[in-house]
mmCIF file with all atom_site columns, C-alpha atoms in Angstrom:
data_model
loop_
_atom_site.group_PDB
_atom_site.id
_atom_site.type_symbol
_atom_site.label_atom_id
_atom_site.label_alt_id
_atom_site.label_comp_id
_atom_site.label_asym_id
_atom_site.label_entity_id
_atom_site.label_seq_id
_atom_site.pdbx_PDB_ins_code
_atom_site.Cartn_x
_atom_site.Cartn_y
_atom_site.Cartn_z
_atom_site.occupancy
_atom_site.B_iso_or_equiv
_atom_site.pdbx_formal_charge
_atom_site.auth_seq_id
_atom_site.auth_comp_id
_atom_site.auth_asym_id
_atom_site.auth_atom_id
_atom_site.pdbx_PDB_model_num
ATOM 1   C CA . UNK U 1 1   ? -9.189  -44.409 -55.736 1.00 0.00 ? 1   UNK U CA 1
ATOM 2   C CA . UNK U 1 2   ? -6.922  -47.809 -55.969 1.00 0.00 ? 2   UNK U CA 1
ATOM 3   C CA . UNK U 1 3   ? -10.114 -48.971 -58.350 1.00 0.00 ? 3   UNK U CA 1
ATOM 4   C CA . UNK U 1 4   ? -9.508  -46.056 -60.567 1.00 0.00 ? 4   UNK U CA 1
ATOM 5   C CA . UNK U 1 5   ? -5.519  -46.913 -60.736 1.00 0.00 ? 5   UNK U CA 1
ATOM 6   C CA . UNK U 1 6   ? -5.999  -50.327 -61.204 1.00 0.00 ? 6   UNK U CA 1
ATOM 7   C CA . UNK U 1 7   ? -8.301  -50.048 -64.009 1.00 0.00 ? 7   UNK U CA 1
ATOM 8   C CA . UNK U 1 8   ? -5.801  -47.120 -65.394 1.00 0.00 ? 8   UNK U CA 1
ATOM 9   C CA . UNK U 1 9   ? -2.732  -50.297 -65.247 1.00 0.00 ? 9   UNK U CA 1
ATOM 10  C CA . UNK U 1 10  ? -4.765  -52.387 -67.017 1.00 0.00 ? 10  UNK U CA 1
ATOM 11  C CA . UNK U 1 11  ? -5.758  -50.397 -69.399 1.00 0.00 ? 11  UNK U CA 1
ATOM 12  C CA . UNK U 1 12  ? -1.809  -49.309 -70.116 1.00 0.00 ? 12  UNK U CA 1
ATOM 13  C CA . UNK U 1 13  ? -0.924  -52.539 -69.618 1.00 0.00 ? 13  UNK U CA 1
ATOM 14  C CA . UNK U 1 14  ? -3.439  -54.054 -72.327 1.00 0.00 ? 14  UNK U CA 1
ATOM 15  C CA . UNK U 1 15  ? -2.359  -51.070 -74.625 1.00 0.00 ? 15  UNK U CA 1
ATOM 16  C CA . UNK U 1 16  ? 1.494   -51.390 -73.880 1.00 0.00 ? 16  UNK U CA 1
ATOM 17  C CA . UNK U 1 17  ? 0.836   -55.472 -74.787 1.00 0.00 ? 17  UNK U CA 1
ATOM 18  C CA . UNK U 1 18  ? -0.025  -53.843 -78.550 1.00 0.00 ? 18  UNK U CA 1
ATOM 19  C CA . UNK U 1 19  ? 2.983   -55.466 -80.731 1.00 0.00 ? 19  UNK U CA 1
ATOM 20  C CA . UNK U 1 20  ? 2.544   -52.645 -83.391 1.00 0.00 ? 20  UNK U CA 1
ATOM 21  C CA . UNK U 1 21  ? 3.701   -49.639 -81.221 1.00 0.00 ? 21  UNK U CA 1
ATOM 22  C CA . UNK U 1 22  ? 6.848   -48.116 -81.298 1.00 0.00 ? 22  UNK U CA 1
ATOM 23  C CA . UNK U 1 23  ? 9.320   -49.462 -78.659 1.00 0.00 ? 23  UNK U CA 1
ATOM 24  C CA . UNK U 1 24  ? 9.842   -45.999 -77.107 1.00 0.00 ? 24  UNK U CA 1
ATOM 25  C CA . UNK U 1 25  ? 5.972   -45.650 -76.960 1.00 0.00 ? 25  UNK U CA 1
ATOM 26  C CA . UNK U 1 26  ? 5.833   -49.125 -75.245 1.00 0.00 ? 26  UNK U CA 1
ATOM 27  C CA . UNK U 1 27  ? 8.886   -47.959 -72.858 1.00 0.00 ? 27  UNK U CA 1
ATOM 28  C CA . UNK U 1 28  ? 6.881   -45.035 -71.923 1.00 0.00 ? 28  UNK U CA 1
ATOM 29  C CA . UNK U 1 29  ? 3.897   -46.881 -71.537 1.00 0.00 ? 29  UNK U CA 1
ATOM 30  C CA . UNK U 1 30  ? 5.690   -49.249 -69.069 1.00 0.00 ? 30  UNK U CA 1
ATOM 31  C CA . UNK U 1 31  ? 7.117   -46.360 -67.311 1.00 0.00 ? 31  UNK U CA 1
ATOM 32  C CA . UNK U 1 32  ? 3.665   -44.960 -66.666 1.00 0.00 ? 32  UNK U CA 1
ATOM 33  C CA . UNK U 1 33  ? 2.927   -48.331 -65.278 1.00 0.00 ? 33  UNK U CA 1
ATOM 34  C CA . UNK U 1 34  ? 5.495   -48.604 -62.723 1.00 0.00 ? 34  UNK U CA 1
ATOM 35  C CA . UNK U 1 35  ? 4.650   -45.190 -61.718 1.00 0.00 ? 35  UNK U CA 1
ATOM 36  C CA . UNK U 1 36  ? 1.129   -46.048 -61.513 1.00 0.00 ? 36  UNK U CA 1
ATOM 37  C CA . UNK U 1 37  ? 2.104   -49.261 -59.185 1.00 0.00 ? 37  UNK U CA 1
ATOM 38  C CA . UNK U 1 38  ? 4.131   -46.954 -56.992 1.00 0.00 ? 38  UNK U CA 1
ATOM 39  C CA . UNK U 1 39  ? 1.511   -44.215 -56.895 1.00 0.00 ? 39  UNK U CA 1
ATOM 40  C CA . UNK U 1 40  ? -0.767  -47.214 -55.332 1.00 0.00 ? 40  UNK U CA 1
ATOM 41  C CA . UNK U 1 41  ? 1.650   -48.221 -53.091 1.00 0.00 ? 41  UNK U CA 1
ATOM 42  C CA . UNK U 1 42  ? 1.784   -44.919 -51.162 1.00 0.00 ? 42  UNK U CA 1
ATOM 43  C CA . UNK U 1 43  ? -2.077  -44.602 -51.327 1.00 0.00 ? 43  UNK U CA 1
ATOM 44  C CA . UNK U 1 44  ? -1.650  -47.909 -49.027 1.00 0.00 ? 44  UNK U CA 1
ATOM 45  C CA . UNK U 1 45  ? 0.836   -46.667 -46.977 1.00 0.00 ? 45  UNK U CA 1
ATOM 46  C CA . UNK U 1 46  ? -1.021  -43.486 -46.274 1.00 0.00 ? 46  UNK U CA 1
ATOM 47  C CA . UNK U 1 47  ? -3.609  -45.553 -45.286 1.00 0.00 ? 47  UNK U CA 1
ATOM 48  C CA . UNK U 1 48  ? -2.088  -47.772 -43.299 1.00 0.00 ? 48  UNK U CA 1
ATOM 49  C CA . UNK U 1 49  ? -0.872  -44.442 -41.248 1.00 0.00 ? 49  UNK U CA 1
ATOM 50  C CA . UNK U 1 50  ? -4.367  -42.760 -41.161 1.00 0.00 ? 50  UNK U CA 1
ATOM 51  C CA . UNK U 1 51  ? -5.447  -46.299 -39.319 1.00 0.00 ? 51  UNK U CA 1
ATOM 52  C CA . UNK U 1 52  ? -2.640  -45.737 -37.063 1.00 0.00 ? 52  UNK U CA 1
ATOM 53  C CA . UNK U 1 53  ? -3.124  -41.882 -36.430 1.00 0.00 ? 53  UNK U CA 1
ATOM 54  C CA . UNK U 1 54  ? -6.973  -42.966 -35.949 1.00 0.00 ? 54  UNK U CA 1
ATOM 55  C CA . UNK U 1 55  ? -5.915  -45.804 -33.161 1.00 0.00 ? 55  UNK U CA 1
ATOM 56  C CA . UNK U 1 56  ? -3.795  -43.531 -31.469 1.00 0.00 ? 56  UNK U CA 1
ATOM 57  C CA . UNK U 1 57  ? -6.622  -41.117 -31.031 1.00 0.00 ? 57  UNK U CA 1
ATOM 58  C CA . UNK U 1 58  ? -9.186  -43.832 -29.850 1.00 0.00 ? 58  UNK U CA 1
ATOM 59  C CA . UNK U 1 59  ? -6.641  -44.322 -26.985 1.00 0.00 ? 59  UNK U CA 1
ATOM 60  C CA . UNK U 1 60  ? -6.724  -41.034 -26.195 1.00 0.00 ? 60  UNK U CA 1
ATOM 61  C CA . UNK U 1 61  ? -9.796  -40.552 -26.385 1.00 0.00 ? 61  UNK U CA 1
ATOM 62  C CA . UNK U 1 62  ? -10.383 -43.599 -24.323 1.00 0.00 ? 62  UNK U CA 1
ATOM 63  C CA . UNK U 1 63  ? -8.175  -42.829 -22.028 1.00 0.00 ? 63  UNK U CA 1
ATOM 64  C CA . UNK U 1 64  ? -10.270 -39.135 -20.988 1.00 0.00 ? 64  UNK U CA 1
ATOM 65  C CA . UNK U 1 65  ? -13.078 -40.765 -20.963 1.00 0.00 ? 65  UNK U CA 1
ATOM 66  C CA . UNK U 1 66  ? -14.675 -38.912 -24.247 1.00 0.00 ? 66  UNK U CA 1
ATOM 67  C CA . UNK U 1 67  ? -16.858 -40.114 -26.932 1.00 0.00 ? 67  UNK U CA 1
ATOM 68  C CA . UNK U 1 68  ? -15.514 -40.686 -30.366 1.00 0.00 ? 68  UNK U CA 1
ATOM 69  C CA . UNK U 1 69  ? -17.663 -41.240 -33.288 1.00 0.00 ? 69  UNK U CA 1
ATOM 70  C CA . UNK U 1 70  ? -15.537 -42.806 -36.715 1.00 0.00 ? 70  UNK U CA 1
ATOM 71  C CA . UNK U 1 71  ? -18.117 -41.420 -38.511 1.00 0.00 ? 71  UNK U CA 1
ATOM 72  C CA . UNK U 1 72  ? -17.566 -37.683 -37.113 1.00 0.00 ? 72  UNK U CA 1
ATOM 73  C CA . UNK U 1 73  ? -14.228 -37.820 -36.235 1.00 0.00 ? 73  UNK U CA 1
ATOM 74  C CA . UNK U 1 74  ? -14.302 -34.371 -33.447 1.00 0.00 ? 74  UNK U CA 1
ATOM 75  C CA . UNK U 1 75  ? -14.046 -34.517 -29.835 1.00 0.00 ? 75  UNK U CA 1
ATOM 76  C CA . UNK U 1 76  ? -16.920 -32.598 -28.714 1.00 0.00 ? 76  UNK U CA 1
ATOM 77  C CA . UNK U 1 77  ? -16.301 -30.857 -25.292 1.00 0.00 ? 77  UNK U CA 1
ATOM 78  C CA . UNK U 1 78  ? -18.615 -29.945 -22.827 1.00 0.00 ? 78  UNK U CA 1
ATOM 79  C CA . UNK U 1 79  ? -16.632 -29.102 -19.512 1.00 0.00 ? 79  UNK U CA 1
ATOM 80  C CA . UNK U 1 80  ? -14.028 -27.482 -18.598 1.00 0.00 ? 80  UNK U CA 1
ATOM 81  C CA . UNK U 1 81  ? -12.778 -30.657 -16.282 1.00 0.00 ? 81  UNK U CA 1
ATOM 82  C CA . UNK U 1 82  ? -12.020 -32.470 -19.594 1.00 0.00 ? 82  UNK U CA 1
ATOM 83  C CA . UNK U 1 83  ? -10.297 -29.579 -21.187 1.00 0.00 ? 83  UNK U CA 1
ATOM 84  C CA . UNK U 1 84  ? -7.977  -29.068 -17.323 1.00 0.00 ? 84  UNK U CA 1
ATOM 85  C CA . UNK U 1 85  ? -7.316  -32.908 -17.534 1.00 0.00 ? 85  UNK U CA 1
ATOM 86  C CA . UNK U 1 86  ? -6.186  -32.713 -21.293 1.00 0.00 ? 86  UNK U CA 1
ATOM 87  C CA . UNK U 1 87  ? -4.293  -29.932 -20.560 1.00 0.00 ? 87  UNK U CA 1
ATOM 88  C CA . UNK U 1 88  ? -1.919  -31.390 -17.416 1.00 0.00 ? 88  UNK U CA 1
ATOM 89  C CA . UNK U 1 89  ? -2.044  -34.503 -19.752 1.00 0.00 ? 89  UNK U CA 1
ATOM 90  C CA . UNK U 1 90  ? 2.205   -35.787 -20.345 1.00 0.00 ? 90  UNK U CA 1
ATOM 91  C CA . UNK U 1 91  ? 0.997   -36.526 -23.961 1.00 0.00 ? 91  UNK U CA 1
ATOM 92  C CA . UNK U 1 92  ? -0.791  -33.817 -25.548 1.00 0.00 ? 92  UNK U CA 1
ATOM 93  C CA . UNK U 1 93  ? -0.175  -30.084 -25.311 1.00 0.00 ? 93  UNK U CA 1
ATOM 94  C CA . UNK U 1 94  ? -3.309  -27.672 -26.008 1.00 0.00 ? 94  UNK U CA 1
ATOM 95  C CA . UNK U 1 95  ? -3.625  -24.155 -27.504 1.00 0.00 ? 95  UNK U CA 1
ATOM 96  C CA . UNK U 1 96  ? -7.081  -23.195 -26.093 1.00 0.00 ? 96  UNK U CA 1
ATOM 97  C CA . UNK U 1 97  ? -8.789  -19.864 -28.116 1.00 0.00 ? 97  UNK U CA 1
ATOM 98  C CA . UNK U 1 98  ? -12.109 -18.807 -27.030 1.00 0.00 ? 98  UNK U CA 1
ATOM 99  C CA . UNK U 1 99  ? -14.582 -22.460 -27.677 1.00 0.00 ? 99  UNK U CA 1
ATOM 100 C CA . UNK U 1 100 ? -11.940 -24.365 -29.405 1.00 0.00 ? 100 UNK U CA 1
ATOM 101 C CA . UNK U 1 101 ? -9.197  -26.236 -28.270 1.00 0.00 ? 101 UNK U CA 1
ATOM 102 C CA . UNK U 1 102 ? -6.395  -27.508 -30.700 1.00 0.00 ? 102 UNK U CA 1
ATOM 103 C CA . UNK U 1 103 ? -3.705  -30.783 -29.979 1.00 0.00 ? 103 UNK U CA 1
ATOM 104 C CA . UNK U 1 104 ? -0.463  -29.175 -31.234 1.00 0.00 ? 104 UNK U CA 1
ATOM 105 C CA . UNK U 1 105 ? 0.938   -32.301 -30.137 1.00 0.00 ? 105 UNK U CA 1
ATOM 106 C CA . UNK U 1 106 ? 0.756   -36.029 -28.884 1.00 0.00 ? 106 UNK U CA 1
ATOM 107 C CA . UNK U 1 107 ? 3.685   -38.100 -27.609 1.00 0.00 ? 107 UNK U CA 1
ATOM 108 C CA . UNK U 1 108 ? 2.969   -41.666 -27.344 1.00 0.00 ? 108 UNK U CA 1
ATOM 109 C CA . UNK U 1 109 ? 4.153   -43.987 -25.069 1.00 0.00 ? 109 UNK U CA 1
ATOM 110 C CA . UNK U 1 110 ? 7.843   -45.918 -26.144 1.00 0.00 ? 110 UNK U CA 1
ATOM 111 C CA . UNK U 1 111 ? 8.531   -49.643 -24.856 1.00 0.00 ? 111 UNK U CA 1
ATOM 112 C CA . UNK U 1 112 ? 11.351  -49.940 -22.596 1.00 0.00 ? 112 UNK U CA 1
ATOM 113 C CA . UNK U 1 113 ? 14.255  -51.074 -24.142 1.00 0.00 ? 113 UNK U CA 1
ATOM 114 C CA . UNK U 1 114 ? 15.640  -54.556 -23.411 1.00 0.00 ? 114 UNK U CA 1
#
């Protein structure tokens, strides 16, 4: 997607570079191109957090001993020790319905403060 904006900037930006438009035209042409630059911005940011939310869940993962494929991103579960540890875990709360069970919610771990 950040391919598909950059090439859209450009293409603005070569068009907005056109000395025989109309000044508001160019103005609006500029102002799609900040908003294109800010649009990519988030895209990175949102990124940046699904790398984060994706860490987070390694370590939990990890940290139950379970398998996590990238690729596949689900926690497959095959006994109900996992699913008893998970749920007397301090950092995630469960809502177990018949073969599924969902994290409403993970609290991760704060540094002391100096």
């Amino acid at each position: 997607m950040r391919r598909q904006i950059r090439e859209a900037m450009q293409l603005i930006e070569d068009v907005a570079l056109n000395e025989q438009l109309p000044e508001d035209a160019r103005k609006a042409l500029l102002k799609a191109l900040k908003l294109l630059s800010q649009a990519e911005d988030s895209l990175v940011e949102v990124k940046s957090q699904v790398r984060d939310i994706t860490y987070t869940l390694q370590e939990l993962a990890q940290s139950l001993g379970l398998d996590v494929k990238l690729s596949n991103p689900r926690l497959s579960i095959d006994s109900g020790e996992v699913l008893d540890l998970i749920e007397k875990s301090a950092v995630a709360e469960l809502e177990i319905e018949d073969e599924k069970a969902v994290v409403k919610k993970l609290v991760t771990q704060q540094a002391p403060e100096a």
